CSV table of C-alpha atoms in Angstrom, one decimal:
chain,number,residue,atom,x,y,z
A,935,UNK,CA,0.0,0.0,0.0
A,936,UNK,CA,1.5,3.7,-0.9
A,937,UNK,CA,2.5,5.5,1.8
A,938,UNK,CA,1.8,9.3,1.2
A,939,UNK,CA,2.8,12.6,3.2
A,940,UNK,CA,0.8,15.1,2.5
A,941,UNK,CA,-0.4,18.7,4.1
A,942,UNK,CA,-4.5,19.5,4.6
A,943,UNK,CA,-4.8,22.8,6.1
A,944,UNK,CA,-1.8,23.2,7.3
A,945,UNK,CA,-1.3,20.0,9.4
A,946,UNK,CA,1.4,17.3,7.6
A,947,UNK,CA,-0.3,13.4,7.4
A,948,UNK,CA,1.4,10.5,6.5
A,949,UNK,CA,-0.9,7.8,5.7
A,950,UNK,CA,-0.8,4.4,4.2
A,951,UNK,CA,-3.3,4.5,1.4
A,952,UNK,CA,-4.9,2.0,-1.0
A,953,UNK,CA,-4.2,3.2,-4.5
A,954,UNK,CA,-8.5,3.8,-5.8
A,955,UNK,CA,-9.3,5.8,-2.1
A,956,UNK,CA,-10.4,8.9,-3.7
A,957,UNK,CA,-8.7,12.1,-2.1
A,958,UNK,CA,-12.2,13.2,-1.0
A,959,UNK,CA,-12.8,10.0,0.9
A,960,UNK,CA,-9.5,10.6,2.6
A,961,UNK,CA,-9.9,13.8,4.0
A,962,UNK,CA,-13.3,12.8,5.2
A,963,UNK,CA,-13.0,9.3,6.6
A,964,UNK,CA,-9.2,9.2,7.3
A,965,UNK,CA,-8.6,13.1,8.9
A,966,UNK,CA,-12.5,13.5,9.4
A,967,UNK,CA,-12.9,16.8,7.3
A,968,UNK,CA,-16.1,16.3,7.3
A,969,UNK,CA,-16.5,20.1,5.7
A,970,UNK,CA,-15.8,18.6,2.6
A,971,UNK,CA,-19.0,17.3,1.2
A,972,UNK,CA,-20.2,14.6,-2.0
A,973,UNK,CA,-22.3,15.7,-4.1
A,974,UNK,CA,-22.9,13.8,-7.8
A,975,UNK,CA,-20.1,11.4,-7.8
A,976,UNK,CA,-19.8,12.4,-11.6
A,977,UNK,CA,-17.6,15.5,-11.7
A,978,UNK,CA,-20.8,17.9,-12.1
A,979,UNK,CA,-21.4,19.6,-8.8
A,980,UNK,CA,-18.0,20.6,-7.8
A,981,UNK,CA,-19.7,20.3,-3.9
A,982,UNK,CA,-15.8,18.7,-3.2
A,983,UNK,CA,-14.1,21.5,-4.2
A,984,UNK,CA,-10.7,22.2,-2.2
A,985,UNK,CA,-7.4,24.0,-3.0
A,986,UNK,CA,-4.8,21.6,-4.9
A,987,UNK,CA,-1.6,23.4,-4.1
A,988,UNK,CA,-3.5,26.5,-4.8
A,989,UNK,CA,-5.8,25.6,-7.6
A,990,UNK,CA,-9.1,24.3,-7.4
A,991,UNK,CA,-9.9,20.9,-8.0
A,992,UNK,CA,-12.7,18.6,-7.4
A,993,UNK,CA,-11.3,16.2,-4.7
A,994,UNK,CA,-13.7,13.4,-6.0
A,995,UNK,CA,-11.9,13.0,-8.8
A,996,UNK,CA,-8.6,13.3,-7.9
A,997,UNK,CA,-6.7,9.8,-6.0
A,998,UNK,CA,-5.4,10.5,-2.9
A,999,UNK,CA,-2.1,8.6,-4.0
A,1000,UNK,CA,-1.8,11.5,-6.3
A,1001,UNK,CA,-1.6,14.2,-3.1
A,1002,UNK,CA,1.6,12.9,-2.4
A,1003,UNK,CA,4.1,15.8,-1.6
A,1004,UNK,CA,1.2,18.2,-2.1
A,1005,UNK,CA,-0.7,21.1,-0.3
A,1006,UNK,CA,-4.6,20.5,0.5
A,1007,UNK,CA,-6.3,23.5,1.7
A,1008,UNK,CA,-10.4,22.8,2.4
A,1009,UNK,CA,-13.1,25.0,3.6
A,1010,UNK,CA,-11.6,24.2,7.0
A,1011,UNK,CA,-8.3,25.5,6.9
A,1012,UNK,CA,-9.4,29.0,5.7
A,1013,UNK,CA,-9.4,31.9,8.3
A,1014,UNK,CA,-7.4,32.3,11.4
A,1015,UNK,CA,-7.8,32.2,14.9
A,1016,UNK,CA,-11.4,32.0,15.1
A,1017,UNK,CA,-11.9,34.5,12.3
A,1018,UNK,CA,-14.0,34.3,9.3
A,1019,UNK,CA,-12.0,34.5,5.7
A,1020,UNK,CA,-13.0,37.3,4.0
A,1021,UNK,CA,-15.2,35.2,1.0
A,1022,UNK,CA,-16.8,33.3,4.4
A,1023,UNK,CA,-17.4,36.0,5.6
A,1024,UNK,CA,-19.2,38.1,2.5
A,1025,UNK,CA,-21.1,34.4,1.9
A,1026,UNK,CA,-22.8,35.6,5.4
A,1027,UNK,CA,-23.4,38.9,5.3
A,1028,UNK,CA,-24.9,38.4,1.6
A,1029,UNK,CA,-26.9,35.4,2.6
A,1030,UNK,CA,-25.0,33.4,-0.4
A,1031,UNK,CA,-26.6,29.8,1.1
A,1032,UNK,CA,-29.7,28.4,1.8
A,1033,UNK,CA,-28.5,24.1,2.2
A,1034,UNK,CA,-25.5,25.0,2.4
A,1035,UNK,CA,-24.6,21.9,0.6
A,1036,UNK,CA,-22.6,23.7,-2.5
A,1037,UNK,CA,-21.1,26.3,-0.2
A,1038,UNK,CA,-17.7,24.8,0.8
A,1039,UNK,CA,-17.2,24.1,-2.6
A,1040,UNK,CA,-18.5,27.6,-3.5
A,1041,UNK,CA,-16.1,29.5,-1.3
A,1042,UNK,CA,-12.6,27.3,-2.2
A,1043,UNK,CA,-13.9,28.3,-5.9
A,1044,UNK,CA,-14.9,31.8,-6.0
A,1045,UNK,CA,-11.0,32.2,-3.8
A,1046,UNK,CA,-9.1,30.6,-6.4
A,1047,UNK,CA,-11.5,32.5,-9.3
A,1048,UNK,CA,-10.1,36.1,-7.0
A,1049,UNK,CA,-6.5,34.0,-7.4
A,1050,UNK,CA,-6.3,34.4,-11.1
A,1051,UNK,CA,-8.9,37.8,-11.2
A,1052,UNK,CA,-9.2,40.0,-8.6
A,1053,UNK,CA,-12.0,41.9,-10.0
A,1054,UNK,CA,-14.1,39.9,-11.9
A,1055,UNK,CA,-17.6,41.0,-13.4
A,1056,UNK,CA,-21.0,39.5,-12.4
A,1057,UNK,CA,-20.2,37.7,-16.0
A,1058,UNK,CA,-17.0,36.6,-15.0
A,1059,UNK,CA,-17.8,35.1,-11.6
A,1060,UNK,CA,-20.7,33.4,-13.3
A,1061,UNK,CA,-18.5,31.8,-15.6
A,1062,UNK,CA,-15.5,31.2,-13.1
A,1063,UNK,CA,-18.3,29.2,-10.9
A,1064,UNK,CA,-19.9,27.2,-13.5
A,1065,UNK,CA,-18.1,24.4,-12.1
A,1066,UNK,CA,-20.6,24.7,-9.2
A,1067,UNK,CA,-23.9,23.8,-8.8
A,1068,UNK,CA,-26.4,25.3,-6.4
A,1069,UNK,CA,-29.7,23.4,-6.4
A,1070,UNK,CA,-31.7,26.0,-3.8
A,1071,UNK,CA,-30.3,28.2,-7.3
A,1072,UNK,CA,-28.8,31.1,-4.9
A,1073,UNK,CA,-27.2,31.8,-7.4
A,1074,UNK,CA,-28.0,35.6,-7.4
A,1075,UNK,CA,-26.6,35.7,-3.9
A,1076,UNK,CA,-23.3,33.5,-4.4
A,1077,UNK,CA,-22.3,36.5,-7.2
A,1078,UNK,CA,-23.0,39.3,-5.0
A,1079,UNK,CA,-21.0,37.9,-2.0
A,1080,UNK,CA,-18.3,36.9,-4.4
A,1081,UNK,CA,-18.1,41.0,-5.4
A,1082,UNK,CA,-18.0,42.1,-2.0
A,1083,UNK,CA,-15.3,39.5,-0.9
A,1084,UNK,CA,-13.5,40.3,-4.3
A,1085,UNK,CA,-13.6,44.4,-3.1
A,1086,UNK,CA,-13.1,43.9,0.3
A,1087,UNK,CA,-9.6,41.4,-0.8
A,1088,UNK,CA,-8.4,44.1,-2.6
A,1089,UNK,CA,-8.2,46.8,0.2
A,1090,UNK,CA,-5.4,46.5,2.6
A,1091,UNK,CA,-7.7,45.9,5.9
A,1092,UNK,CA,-7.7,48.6,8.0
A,1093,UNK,CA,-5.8,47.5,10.8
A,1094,UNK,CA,-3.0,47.1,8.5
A,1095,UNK,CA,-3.0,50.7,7.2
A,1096,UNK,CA,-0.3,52.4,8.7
A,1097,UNK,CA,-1.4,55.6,11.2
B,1166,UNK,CA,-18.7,5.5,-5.1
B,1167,UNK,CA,-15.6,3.9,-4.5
B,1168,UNK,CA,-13.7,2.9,-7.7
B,1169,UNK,CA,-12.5,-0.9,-8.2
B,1170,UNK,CA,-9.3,-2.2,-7.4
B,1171,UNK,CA,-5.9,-1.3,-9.4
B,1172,UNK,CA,-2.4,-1.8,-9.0
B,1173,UNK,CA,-0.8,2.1,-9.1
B,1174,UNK,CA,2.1,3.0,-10.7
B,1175,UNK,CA,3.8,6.1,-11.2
B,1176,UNK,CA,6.6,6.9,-13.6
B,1177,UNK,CA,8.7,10.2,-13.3
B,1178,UNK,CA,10.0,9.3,-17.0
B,1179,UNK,CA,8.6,9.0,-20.3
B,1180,UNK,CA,11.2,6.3,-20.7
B,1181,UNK,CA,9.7,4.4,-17.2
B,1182,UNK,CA,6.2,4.9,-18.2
B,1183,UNK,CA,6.4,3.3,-21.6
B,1184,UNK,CA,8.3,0.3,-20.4
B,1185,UNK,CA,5.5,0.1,-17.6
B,1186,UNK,CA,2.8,0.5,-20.3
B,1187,UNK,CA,4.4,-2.3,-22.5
B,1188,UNK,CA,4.7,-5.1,-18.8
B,1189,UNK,CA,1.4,-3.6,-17.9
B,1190,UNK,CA,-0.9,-5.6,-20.8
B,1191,UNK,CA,-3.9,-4.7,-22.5
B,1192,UNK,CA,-5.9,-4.2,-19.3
B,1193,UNK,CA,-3.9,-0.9,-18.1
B,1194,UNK,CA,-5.0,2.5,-18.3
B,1195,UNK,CA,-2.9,5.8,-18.4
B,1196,UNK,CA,-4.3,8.4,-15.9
B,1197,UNK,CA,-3.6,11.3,-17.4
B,1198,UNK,CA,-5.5,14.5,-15.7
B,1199,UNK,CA,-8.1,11.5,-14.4
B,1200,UNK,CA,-10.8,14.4,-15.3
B,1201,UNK,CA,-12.9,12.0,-17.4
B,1202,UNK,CA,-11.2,8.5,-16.4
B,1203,UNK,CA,-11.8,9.2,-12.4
B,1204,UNK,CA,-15.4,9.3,-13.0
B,1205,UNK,CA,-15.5,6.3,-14.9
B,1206,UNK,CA,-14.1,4.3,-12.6
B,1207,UNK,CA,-16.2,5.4,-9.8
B,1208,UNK,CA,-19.2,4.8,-11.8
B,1209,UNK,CA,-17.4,1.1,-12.7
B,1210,UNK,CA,-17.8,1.4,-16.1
B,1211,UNK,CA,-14.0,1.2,-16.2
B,1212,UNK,CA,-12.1,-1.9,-14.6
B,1213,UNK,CA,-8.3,-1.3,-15.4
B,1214,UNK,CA,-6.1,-4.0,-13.9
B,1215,UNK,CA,-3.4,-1.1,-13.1
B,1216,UNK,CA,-3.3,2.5,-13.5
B,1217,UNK,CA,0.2,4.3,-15.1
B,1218,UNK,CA,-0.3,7.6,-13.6
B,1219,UNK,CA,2.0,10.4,-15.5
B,1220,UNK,CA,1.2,13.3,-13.3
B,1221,UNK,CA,5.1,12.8,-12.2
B,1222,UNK,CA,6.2,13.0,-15.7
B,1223,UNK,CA,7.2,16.7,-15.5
B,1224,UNK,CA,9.0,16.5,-19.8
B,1225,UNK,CA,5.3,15.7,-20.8
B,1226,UNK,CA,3.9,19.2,-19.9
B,1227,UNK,CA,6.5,21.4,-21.7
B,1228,UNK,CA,4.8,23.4,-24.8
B,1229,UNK,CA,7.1,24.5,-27.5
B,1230,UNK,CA,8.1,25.4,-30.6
B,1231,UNK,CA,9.7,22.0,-33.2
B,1232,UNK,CA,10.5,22.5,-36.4
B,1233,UNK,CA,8.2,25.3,-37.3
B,1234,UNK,CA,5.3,23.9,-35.8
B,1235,UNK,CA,3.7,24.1,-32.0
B,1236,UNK,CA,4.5,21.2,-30.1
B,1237,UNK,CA,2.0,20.3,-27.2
B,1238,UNK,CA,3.4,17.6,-24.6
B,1239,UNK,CA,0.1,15.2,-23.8
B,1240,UNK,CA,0.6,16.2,-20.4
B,1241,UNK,CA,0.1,20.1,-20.6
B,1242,UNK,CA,-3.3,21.0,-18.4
B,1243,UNK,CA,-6.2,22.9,-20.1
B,1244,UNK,CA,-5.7,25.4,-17.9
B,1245,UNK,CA,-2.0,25.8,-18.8
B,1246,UNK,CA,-2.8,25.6,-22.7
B,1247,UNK,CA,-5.3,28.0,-22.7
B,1248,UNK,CA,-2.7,30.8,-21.4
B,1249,UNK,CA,0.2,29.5,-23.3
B,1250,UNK,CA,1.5,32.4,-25.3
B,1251,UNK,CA,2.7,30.5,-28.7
B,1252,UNK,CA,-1.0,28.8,-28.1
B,1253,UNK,CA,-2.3,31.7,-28.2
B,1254,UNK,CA,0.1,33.2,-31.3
B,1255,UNK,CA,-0.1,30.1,-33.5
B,1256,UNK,CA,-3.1,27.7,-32.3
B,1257,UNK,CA,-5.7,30.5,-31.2
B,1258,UNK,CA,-8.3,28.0,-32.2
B,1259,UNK,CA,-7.2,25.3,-29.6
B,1260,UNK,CA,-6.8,28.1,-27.2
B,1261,UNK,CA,-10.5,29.2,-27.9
B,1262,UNK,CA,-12.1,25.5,-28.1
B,1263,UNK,CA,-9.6,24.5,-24.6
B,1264,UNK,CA,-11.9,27.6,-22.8
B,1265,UNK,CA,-15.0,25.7,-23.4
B,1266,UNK,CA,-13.9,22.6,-21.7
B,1267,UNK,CA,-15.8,22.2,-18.4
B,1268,UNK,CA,-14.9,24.1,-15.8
B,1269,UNK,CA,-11.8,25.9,-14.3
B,1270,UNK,CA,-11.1,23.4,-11.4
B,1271,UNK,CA,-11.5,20.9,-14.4
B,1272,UNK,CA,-9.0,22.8,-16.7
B,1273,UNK,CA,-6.8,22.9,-14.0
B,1274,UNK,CA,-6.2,18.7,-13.9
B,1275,UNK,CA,-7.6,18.1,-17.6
B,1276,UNK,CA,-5.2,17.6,-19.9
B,1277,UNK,CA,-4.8,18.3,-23.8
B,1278,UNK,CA,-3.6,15.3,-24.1
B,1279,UNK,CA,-5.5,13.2,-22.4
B,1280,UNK,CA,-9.1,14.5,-23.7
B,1281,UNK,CA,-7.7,13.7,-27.2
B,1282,UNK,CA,-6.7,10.2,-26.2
B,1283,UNK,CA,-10.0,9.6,-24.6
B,1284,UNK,CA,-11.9,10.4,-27.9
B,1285,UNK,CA,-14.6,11.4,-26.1
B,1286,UNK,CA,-16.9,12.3,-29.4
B,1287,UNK,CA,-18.7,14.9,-27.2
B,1288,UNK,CA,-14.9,16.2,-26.3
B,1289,UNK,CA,-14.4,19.5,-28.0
B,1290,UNK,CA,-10.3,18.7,-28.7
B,1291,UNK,CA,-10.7,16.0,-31.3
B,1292,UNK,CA,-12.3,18.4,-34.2
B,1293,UNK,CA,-10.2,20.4,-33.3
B,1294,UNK,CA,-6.9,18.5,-33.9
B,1295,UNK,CA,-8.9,17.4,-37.0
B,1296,UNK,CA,-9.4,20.8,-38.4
B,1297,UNK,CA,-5.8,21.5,-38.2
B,1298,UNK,CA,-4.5,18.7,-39.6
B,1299,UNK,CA,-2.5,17.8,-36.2
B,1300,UNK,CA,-0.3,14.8,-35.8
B,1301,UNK,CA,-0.2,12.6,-33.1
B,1302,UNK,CA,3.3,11.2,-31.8
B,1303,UNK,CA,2.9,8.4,-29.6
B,1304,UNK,CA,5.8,6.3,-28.3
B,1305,UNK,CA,6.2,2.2,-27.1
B,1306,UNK,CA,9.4,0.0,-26.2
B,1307,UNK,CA,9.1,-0.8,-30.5
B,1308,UNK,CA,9.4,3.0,-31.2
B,1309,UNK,CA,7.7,6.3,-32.2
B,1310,UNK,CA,5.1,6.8,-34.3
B,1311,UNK,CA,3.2,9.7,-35.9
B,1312,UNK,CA,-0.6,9.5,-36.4
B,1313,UNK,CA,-2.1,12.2,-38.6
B,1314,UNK,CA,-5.3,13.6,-36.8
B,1315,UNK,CA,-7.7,12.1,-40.3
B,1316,UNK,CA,-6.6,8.5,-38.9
B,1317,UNK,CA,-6.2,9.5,-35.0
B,1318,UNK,CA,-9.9,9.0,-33.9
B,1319,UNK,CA,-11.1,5.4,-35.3
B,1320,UNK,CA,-14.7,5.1,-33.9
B,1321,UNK,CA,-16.3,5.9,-30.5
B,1322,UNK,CA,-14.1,6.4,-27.4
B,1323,UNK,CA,-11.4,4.2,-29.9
B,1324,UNK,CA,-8.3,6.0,-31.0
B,1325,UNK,CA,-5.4,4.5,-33.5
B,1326,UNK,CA,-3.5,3.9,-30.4
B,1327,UNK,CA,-2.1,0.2,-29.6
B,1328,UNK,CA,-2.6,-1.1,-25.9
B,1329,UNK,CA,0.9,-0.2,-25.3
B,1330,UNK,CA,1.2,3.3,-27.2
B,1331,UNK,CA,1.9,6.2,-25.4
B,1332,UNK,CA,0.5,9.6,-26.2
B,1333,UNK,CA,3.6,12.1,-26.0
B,1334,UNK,CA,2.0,15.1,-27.1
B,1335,UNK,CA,0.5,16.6,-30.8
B,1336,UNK,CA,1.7,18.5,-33.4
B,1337,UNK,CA,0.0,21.6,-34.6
B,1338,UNK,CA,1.2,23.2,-37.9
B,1339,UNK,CA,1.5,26.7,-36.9
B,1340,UNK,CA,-1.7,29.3,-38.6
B,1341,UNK,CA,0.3,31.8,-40.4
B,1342,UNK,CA,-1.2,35.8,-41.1
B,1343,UNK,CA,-4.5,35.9,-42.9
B,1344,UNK,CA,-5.4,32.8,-41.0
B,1345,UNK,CA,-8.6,33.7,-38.5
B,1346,UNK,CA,-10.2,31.0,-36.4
B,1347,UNK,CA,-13.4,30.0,-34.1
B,1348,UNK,CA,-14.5,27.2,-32.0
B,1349,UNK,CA,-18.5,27.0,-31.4
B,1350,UNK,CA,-20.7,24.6,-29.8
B,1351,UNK,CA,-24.1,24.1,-28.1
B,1352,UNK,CA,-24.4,22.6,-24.8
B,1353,UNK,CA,-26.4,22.3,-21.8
B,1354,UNK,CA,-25.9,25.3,-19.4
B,1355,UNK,CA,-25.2,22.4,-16.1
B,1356,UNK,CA,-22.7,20.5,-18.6
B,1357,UNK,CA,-20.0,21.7,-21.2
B,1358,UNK,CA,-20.0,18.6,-23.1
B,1359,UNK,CA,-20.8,19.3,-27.2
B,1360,UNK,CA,-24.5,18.4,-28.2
B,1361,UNK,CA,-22.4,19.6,-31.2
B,1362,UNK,CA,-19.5,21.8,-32.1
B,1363,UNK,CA,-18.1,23.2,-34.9
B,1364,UNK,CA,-14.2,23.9,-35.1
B,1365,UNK,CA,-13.1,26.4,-37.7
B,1366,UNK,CA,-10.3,28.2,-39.3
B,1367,UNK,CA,-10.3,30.1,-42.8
B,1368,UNK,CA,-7.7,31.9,-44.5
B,1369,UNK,CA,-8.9,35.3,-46.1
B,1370,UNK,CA,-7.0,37.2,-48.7
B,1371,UNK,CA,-8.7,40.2,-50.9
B,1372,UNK,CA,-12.4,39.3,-49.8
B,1373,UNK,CA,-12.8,35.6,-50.8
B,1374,UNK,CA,-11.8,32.6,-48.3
B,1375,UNK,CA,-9.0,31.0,-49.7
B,1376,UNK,CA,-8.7,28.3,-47.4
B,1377,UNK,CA,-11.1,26.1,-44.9
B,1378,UNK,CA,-11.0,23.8,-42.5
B,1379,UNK,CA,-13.7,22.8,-40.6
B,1380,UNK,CA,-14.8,19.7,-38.2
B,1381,UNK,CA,-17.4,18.8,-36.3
B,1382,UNK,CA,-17.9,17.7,-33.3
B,1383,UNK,CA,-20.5,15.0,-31.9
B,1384,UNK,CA,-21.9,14.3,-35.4
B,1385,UNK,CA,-20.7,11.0,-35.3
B,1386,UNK,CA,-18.9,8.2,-33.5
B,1387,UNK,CA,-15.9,10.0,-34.1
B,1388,UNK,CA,-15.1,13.8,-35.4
B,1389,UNK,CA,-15.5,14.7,-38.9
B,1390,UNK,CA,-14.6,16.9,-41.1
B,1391,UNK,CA,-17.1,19.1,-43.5
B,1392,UNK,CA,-15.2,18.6,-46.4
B,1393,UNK,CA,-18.5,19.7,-48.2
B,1394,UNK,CA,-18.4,22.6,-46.5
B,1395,UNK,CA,-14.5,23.3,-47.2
B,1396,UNK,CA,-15.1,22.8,-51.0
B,1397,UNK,CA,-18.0,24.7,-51.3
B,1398,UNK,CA,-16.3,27.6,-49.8
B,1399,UNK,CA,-13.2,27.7,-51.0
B,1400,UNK,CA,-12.8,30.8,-53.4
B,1401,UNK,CA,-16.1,32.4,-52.4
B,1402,UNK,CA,-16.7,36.2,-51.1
B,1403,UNK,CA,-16.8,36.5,-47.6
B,1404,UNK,CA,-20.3,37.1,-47.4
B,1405,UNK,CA,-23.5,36.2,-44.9
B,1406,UNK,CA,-25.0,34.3,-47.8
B,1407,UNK,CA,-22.0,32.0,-48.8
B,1408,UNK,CA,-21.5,31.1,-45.5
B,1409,UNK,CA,-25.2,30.4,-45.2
B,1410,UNK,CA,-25.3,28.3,-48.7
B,1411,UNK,CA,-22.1,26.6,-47.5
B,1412,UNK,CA,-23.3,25.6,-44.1
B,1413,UNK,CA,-26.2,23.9,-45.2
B,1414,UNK,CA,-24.0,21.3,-46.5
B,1415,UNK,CA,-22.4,20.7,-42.9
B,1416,UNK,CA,-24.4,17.7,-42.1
B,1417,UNK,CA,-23.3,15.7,-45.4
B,1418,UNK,CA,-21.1,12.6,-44.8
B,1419,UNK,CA,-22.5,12.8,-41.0
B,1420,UNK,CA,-23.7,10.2,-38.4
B,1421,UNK,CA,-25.3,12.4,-36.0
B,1422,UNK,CA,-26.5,10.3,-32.5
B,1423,UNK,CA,-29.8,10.4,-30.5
B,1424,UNK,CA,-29.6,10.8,-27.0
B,1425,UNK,CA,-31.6,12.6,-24.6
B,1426,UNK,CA,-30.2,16.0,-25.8
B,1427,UNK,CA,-31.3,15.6,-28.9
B,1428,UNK,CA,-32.1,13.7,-31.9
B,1429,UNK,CA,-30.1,13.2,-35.3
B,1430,UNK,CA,-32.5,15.4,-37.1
B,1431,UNK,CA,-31.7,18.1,-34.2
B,1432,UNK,CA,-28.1,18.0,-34.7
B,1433,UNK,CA,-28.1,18.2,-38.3
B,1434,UNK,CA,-30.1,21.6,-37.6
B,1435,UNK,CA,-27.5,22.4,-35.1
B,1436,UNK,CA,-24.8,21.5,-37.1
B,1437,UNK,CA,-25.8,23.7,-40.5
B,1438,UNK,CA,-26.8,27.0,-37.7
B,1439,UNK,CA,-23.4,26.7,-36.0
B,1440,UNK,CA,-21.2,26.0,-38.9
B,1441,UNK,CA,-22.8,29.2,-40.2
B,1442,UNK,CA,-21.9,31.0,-36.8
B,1443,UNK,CA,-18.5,29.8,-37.0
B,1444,UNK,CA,-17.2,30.4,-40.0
B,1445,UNK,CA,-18.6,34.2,-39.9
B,1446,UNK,CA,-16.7,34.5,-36.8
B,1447,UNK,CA,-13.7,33.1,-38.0
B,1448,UNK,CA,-14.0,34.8,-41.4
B,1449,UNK,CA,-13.7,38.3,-39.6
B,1450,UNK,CA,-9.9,38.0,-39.0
């Protein structure tokens, strides 16, 4: 059985894995991120979304043989020290769930969509989320929480600003 | 659900993963990105006996320029082609058709590659390797070989690949000056795969198109191209109605399917509208 090393949110595993576990069923059954949901076992729904050294990738279709030597980051390792990331925290004040089924996958998303655009149009976010499904269709909500995060990310917070 | 068993093995060479494709037998599979291979196996549709995993194989991403043309290594991501600067320069149309390929946390584990050697005929890469005449290099412990694209895709999921052929990437004759080109498709808003697609690219010199290539996508087991569409254009004005009068003959030759997005009679509509949309798009340079 491969043994693999690898980091989710911050915290190195080493884990003896059989070669089909799926990297989604790992961090759910083996480390108990639980955060991480299933959704369509087909690829579609992108509810399994986490960070792949940085980049977005549906963790259902990914083996977790192939994490090996790689960074994980899932809905549970965002924000610090009890405090909301910023896209949490816009998906709150906007109301950007009803289930709340799609929403990890939603946030790990629209962070790596600010990644690659840190201003994106309503047209843009739709298209850089299309890889997501919502099925209460909040889909109104998801883009304007996305905005806000995306305006609030590209401020230097305020404790930061120098006096 | 869970996939079925498989030994796992993963090359860091080219060199190592041909030699473990040729031990392997008929009953391996090469994971490429996994994108379309992962859910097969979860839905057990798939039952490899081992899996040759080249996500190691670091010389199979490299894009570049050989001999005049674009060289893309099997390996390089959708998400890595669709940004690649001599993609973008010489192959805009695989740039253009790569954007349309599910979705970005797809694009970032897809692979050119792979999606060609899946022969998907829903994918949106196969037409378009057709339409510009690409060749396919694929390597074994007995040699390389080069494919043209016309002989590539053989029927439905089957490429001209043996059991122990490797796919090391595709040659794209550059599209010199003159050369404009456009990738459209119809599809489901939940799902990017083709109902159908039409892949494009025209030469225009002093008003008339000069030069066409077009191939379709999902019109058959396998992609085709409109040849009746190329000749028929070939030397006409670059007008609304010659593209019209040509794309009416973009369902000629075909096979379309009948699935539960649409019938054979609905694709060959689609086929003649999107051909028309296409080369109009590609025609304005």
């Amino acid at each position: 059985m491969p043994r693999i090393r690898v980091e989710v949110d911050g915290v190195t595993y080493e884990d003896d894995v059989e070669p089909r576990l799926l990297l989604v069923h790992y961090l759910r059954d083996r480390l108990g991120k639980v955060g991480t949901p299933i959704g369509c076992d087909t690829t579609n729904c992108g509810a399994c979304t986490v960070l792949f050294d940085g980049m977005s990738v549906k963790s259902c279709s990914v083996l977790a043989v192939q994490a090996d030597g790689r960074g994980i980051t899932t809905v549970e390792g965002l924000g610090t020290d009890g405090t909301n990331h910023p896209m949490q925290r816009a998906f709150h004040e906007e109301h950007a769930l009803q289930c709340g089924f799609c929403t990890p996958g939603m946030i790990l998303a629209s962070i790596d969509l600010l990644r690659e655009n840190a201003d994106p149009s309503e047209e843009e976010i739709r298209e850089g989320l299309e890889g997501n499904l919502c099925r209460c269709t909040g889909y109104q909500n998801i883009v304007r929480a996305v905005r806000k995060a995306a305006d609030e990310m590209r401020q230097p917070a305020q404790s930061e600003v120098a006096p | 659900m869970i996939p079925p068993t498989f030994d796992y093995i993963r090359p860091s060479s080219i060199e190592e993963a041909v030699s473990a494709l040729s031990q392997a037998g008929e009953d391996a599979k090469v994971l490429a990105g996994g994108q379309s291979l992962m859910p097969l196996l979860r839905l057990r549709l798939a039952y490899p006996d081992a899996l040759i995993d080249l996500d190691r194989v670091e010389s199979l991403r490299q894009i570049r320029s050989e001999n005049g043309d674009l060289f893309i290594g099997a390996m390089a991501t959708h998400h890595q082609v669709v940004r690649d600067p001599l993609v973008l320069e010489h192959a805009p149309l695989i740039a253009k058709a790569t954007a349309t390929v599910a979705d970005p946390a797809v694009r970032h584990r897809g692979t050119f590659g792979g999606s060609l050697a899946h022969a998907d005929p829903a994918g949106d890469l196969p037409a378009v390797a057709l339409a510009l005449d690409a060749v396919f290099v694929v390597r074994s412990v007995r040699g390389d070989r080069e494919i043209p694209a016309a002989d590539f895709f053989v029927d439905w999921m089957t490429s001209a690949m043996e059991p122990d052929e490797l796919l090391i990437g595709v040659r794209v004759p550059k599209l010199g000056p003159g050369w404009g080109a456009h990738y459209e498709k119809f599809h489901r808003t939940a799902q990017a795969w083709a109902i159908v697609g039409v892949a494009c690219a025209v030469r225009r010199e002093r008003g008339a198109i000069e030069d066409a290539r077009v191939a379709l996508t999902n019109m058959g087991p396998a992609p085709v191209r409109a040849t009746e569409v190329e000749r028929f254009i070939e030397g006409r004005s670059v007008s609304e109605n010659s593209f019209r009068a040509a794309s009416e003959r973009a369902a000629e030759g075909t096979e379309p399917p009948g699935d539960l997005h649409g019938s054979p009679e609905y694709r060959t509509h689609l086929a003649r509208v999107l051909t028309a949309r296409a080369l109009t798009a590609a025609a304005a340079v």
